[in-house]
Coordinates of C-alpha atoms and ligand atoms in Angstrom, one line a residue:
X1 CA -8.4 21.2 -16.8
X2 CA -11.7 20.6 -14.4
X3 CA -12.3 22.9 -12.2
X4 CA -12.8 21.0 -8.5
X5 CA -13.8 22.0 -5.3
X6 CA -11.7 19.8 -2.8
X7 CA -8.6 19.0 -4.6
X8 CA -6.0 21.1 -6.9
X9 CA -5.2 19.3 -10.2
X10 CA -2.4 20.0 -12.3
X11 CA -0.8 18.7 -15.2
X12 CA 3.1 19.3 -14.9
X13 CA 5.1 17.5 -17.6
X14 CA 4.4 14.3 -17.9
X15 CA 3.2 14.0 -14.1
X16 CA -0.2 14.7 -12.8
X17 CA -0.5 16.3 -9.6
X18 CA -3.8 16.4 -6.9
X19 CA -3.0 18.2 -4.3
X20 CA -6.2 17.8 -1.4
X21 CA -7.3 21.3 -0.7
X22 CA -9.9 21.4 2.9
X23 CA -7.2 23.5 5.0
X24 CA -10.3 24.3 7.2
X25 CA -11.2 20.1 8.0
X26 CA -6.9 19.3 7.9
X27 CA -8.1 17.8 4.4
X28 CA -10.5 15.5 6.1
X29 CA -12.2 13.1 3.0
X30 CA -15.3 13.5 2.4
X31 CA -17.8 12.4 -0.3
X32 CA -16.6 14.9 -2.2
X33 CA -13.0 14.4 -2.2
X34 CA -13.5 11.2 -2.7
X35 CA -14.9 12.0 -6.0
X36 CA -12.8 14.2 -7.1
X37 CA -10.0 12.8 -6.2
X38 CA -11.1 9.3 -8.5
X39 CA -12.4 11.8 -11.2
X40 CA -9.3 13.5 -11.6
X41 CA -6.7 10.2 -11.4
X42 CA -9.2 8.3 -13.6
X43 CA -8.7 11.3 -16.0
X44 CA -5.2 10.9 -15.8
X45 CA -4.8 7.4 -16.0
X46 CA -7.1 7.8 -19.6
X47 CA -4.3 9.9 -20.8
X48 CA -1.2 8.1 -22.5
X49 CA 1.1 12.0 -22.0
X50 CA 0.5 11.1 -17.9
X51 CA 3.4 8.8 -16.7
X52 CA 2.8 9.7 -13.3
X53 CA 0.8 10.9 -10.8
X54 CA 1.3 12.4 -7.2
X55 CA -1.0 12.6 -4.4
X56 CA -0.3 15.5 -2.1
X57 CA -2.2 17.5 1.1
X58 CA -0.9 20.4 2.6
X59 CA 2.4 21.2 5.0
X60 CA 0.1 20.8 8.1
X61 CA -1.8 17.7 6.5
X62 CA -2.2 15.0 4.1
X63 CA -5.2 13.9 5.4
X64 CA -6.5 13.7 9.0
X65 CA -8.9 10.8 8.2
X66 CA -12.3 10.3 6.9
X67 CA -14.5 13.8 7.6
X68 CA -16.3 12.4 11.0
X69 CA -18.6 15.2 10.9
X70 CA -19.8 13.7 7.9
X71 CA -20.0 10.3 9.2
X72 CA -21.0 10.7 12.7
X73 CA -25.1 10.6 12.7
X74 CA -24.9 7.9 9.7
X75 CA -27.2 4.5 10.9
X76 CA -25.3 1.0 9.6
X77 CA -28.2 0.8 7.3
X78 CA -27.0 4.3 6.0
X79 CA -23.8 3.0 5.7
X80 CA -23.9 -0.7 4.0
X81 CA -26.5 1.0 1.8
X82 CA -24.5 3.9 0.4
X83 CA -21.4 3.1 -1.9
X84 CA -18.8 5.1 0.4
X85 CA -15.6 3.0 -1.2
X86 CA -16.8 2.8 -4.6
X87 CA -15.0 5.9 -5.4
X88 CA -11.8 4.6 -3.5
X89 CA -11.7 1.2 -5.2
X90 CA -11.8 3.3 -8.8
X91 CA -8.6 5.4 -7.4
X92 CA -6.9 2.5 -6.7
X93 CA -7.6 1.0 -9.6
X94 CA -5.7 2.9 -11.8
X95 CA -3.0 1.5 -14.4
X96 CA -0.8 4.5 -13.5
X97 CA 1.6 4.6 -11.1
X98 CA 0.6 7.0 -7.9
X99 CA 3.1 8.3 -5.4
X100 CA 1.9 9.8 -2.2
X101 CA 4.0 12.8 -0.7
X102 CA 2.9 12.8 3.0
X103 CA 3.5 15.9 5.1
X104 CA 2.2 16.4 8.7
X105 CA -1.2 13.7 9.8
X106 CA -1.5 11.0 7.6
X107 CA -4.3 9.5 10.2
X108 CA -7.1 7.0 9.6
X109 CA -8.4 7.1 6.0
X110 CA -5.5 9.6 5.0
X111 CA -3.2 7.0 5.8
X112 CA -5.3 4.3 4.2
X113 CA -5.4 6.6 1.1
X114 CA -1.3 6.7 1.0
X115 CA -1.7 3.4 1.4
X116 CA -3.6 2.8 -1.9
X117 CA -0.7 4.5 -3.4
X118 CA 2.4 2.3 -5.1
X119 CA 5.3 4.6 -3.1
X120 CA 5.2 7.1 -0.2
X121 CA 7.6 9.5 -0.1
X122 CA 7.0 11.2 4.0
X123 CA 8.4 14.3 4.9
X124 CA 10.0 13.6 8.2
X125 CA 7.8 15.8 9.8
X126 CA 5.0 13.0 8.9
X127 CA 2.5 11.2 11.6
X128 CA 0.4 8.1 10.5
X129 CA -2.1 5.9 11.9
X130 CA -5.5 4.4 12.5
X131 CA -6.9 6.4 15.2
X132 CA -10.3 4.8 14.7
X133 CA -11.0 3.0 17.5
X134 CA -10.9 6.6 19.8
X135 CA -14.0 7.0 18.0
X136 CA -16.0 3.9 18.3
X137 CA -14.6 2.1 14.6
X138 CA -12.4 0.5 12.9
X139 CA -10.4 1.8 9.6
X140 CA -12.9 1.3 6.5
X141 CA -11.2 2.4 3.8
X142 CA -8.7 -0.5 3.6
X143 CA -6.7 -0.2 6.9
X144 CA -7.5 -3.6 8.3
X145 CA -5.7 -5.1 5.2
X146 CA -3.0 -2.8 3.5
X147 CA -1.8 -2.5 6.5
X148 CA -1.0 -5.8 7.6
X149 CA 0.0 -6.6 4.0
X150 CA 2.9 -3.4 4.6
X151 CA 3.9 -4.0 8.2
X152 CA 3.5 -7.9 9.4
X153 CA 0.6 -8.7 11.6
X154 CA 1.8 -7.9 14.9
X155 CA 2.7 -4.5 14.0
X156 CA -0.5 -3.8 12.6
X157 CA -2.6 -4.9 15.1
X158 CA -0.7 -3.2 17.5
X159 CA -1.2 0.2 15.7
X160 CA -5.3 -0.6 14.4
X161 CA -5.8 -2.3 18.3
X162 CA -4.5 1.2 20.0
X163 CA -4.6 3.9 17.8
X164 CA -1.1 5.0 18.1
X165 CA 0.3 7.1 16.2
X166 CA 4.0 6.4 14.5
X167 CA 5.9 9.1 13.4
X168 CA 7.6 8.9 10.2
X169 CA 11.1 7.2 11.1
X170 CA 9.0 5.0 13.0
X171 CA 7.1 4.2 9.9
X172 CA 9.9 4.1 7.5
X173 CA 11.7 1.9 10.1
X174 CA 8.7 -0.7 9.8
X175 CA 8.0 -0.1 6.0
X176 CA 5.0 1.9 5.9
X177 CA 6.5 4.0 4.0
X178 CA 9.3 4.2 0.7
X179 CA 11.2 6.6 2.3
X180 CA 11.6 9.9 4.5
X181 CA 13.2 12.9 3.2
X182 CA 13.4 16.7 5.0
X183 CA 10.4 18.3 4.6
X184 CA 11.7 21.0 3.1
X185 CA 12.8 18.7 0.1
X186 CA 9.2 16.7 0.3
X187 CA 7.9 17.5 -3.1
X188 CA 11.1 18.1 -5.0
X189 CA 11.5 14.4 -4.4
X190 CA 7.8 13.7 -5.2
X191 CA 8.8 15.8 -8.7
X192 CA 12.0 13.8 -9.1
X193 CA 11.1 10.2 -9.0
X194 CA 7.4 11.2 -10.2
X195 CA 9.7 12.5 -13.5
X196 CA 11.6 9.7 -13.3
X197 CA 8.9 6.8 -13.3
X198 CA 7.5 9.0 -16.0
X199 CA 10.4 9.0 -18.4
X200 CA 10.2 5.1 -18.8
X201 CA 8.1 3.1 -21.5
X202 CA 4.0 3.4 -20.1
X203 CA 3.4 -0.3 -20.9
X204 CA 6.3 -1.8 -18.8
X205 CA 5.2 0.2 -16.3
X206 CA 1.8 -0.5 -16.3
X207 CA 2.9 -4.2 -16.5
X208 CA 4.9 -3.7 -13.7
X209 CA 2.5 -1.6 -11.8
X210 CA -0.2 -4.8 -12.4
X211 CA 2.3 -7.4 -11.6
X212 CA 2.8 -5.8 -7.8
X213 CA -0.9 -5.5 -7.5
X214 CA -1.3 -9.5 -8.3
X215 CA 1.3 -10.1 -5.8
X216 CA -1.0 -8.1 -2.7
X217 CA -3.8 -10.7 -3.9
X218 CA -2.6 -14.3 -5.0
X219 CA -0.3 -17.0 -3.9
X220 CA 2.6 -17.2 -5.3
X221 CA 1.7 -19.5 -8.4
X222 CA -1.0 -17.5 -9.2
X223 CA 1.5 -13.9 -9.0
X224 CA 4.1 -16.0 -11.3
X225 CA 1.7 -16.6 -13.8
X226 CA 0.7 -13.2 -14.0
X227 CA 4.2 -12.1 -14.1
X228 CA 5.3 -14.5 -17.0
X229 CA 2.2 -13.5 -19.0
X230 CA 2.8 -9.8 -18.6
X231 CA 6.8 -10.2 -19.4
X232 CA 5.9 -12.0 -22.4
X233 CA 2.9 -9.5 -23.8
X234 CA 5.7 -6.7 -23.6
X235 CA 7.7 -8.4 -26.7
X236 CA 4.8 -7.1 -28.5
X237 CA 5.7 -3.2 -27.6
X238 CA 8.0 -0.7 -29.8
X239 CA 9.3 0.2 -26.5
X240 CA 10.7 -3.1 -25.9
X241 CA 12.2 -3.2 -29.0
X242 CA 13.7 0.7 -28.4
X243 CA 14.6 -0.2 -25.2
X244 CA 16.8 -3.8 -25.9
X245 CA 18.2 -1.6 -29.1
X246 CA 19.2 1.2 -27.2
X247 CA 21.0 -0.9 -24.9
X248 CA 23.1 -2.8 -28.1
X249 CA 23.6 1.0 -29.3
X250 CA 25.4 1.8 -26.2
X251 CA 22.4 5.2 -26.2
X252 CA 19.6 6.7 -24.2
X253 CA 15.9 4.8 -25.3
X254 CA 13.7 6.7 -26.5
X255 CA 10.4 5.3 -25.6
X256 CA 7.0 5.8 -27.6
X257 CA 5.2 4.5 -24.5
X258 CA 3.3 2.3 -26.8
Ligands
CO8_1 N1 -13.0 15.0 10.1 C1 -13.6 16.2 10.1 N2 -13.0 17.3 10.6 C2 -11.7 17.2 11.0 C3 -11.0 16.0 10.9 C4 -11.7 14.8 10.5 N3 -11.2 13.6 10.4 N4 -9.8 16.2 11.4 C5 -9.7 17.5 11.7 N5 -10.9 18.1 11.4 C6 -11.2 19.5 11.6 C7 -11.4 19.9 13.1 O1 -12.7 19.5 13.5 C8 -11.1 21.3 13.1 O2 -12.3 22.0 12.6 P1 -12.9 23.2 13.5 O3 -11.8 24.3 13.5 O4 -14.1 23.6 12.7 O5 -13.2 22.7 14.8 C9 -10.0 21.5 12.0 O6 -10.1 20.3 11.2 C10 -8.7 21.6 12.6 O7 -8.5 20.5 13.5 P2 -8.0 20.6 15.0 O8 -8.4 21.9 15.6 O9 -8.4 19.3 15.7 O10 -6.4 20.6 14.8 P3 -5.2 20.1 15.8 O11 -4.0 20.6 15.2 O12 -5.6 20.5 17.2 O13 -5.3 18.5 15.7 C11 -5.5 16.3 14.7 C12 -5.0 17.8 14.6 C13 -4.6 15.6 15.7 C14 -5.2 15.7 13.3 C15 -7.0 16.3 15.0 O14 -7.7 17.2 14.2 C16 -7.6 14.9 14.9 O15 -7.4 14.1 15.8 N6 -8.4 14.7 13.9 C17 -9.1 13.4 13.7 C18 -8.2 12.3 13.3 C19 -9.0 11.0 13.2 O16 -9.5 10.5 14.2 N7 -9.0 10.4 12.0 C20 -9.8 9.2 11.7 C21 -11.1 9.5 11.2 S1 -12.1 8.1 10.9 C22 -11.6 7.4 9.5 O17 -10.7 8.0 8.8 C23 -12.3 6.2 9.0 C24 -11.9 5.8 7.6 C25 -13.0 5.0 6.9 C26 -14.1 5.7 6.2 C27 -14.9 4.9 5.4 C28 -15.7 5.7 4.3 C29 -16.9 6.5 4.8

């Protein structure tokens, strides 16, 4: 396994983990991170044995935004000119199914970076939000539209417009997140459904994985089509076979993920 210097990366099982490791910045993401954090989930998704992989910070914080240190002398020229996001939009790109398990803040680009994530699990001690405008910006790593695209419009806009902060039966309550659970039981949940998602067949869940996506980014023609084309490719899969025969044999499947 790489060795990194902002994140922890382990392979447990079938599930990859990446745990954000700046206790001294509250995991703020910086260049770095976001490097290692795409380098280590690209290397995952590359790898058929990874069904899974969780996204994790510490009790105290799963991210507490982009690292503003870094940011703040930056010029716009600085900013359109350097590819900040093209790290992000490879993380969020990947086949494999990501679940975020949010302790603590989970503000500005640490919420946007749950947000690239398919399910968030939030420990109920969890706080989100887009705090960007205290600081003289908007959210940049996707904010402005996952958000919307999670919540509605007018809850968005009322939490990107103010900066307020929701804590997390606040934001289970308006669907920013899959689900709260005690802290305590945070990332035995991660590890259960994270085990769970991992034990199906890969290609239906990639297909299903890539079939959500479409939805987030085409009407609804457009989403059907993709649907009906992926439902259709996965007649060409042992697993579907295994799966359908499974079912006749009244048994468990036992998937080849291929
Ligand atoms: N960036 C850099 N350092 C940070 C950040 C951050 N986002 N958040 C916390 N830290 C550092 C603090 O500076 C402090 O360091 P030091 O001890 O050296 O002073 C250390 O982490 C601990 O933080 P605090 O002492 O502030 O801890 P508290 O428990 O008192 O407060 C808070 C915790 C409430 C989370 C507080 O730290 C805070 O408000 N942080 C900033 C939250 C924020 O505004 N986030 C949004 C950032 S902007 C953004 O995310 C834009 C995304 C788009 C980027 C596009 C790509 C470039």
């Amino acid at each position: 396994m790489v060795e990194y210097e902002t994140i922890l990366v382990e392979q447990r099982g079938r599930v990859g983990w990446i745990t954000l490791n700046r206790p001294q910045a509250l995991n703020a993401l910086n260049g770095t991170v976001s490097e290692e954090v795409a380098d280590a989930a690209s290397g995952f998704d590359a790898d058929d044995g990874i069904g899974a992989i969780v996204v994790t910070g510490s009790e105290k914080a799963f991210a507490a935004g982009a690292d503003i240190k870094e940011m703040e002398s930056k010029t716009a020229e600085e900013m359109i000119a350097t590819d900040h996001f093209g790290a992000w939009t490879r993380f969020a790109a990947v086949r494999t199914p990501v679940i975020a398990a949010v302790s603590g803040y989970a503000l500005g680009g640490g919420c946007e970076l749950a947000m690239m994530c398919d399910i968030i699990l939030a420990a109920d001690t969890a706080v989100f939000g887009q705090p960007e405008v205290n600081l003289g910006v908007i959210p940049g790593m996707g904010g402005t539209q996952r958000l919307i695209r999670a919540v509605g419009y007018y809850k968005a806009a009322e939490l990107i417009l103010s900066g307020r902060r929701v804590k997390a039966d606040e934001a289970e309550r308006i669907g920013l997140v899959s689900r709260m659970v005690p802290a305590s039981d945070l990332l035995d949940e991660a590890t259960r459904l994270a085990e769970t998602i991992a034990s199906k067949s890969l290609p239906s869940v990639y297909a299903a994985k890539a079939t959500l996506d479409a939805a987030m980014e085409t009407s609804l023609a457009d989403g059907l089509a993709v649907e009906k084309r992926e439902f259709a490719a996965l007649f060409d899969t042992a697993d579907q076979k295994e799966g359908m025969a499974a079912f006749r044999e009244k048994r468990p499947p036992r998937f080849q993920h291929r």
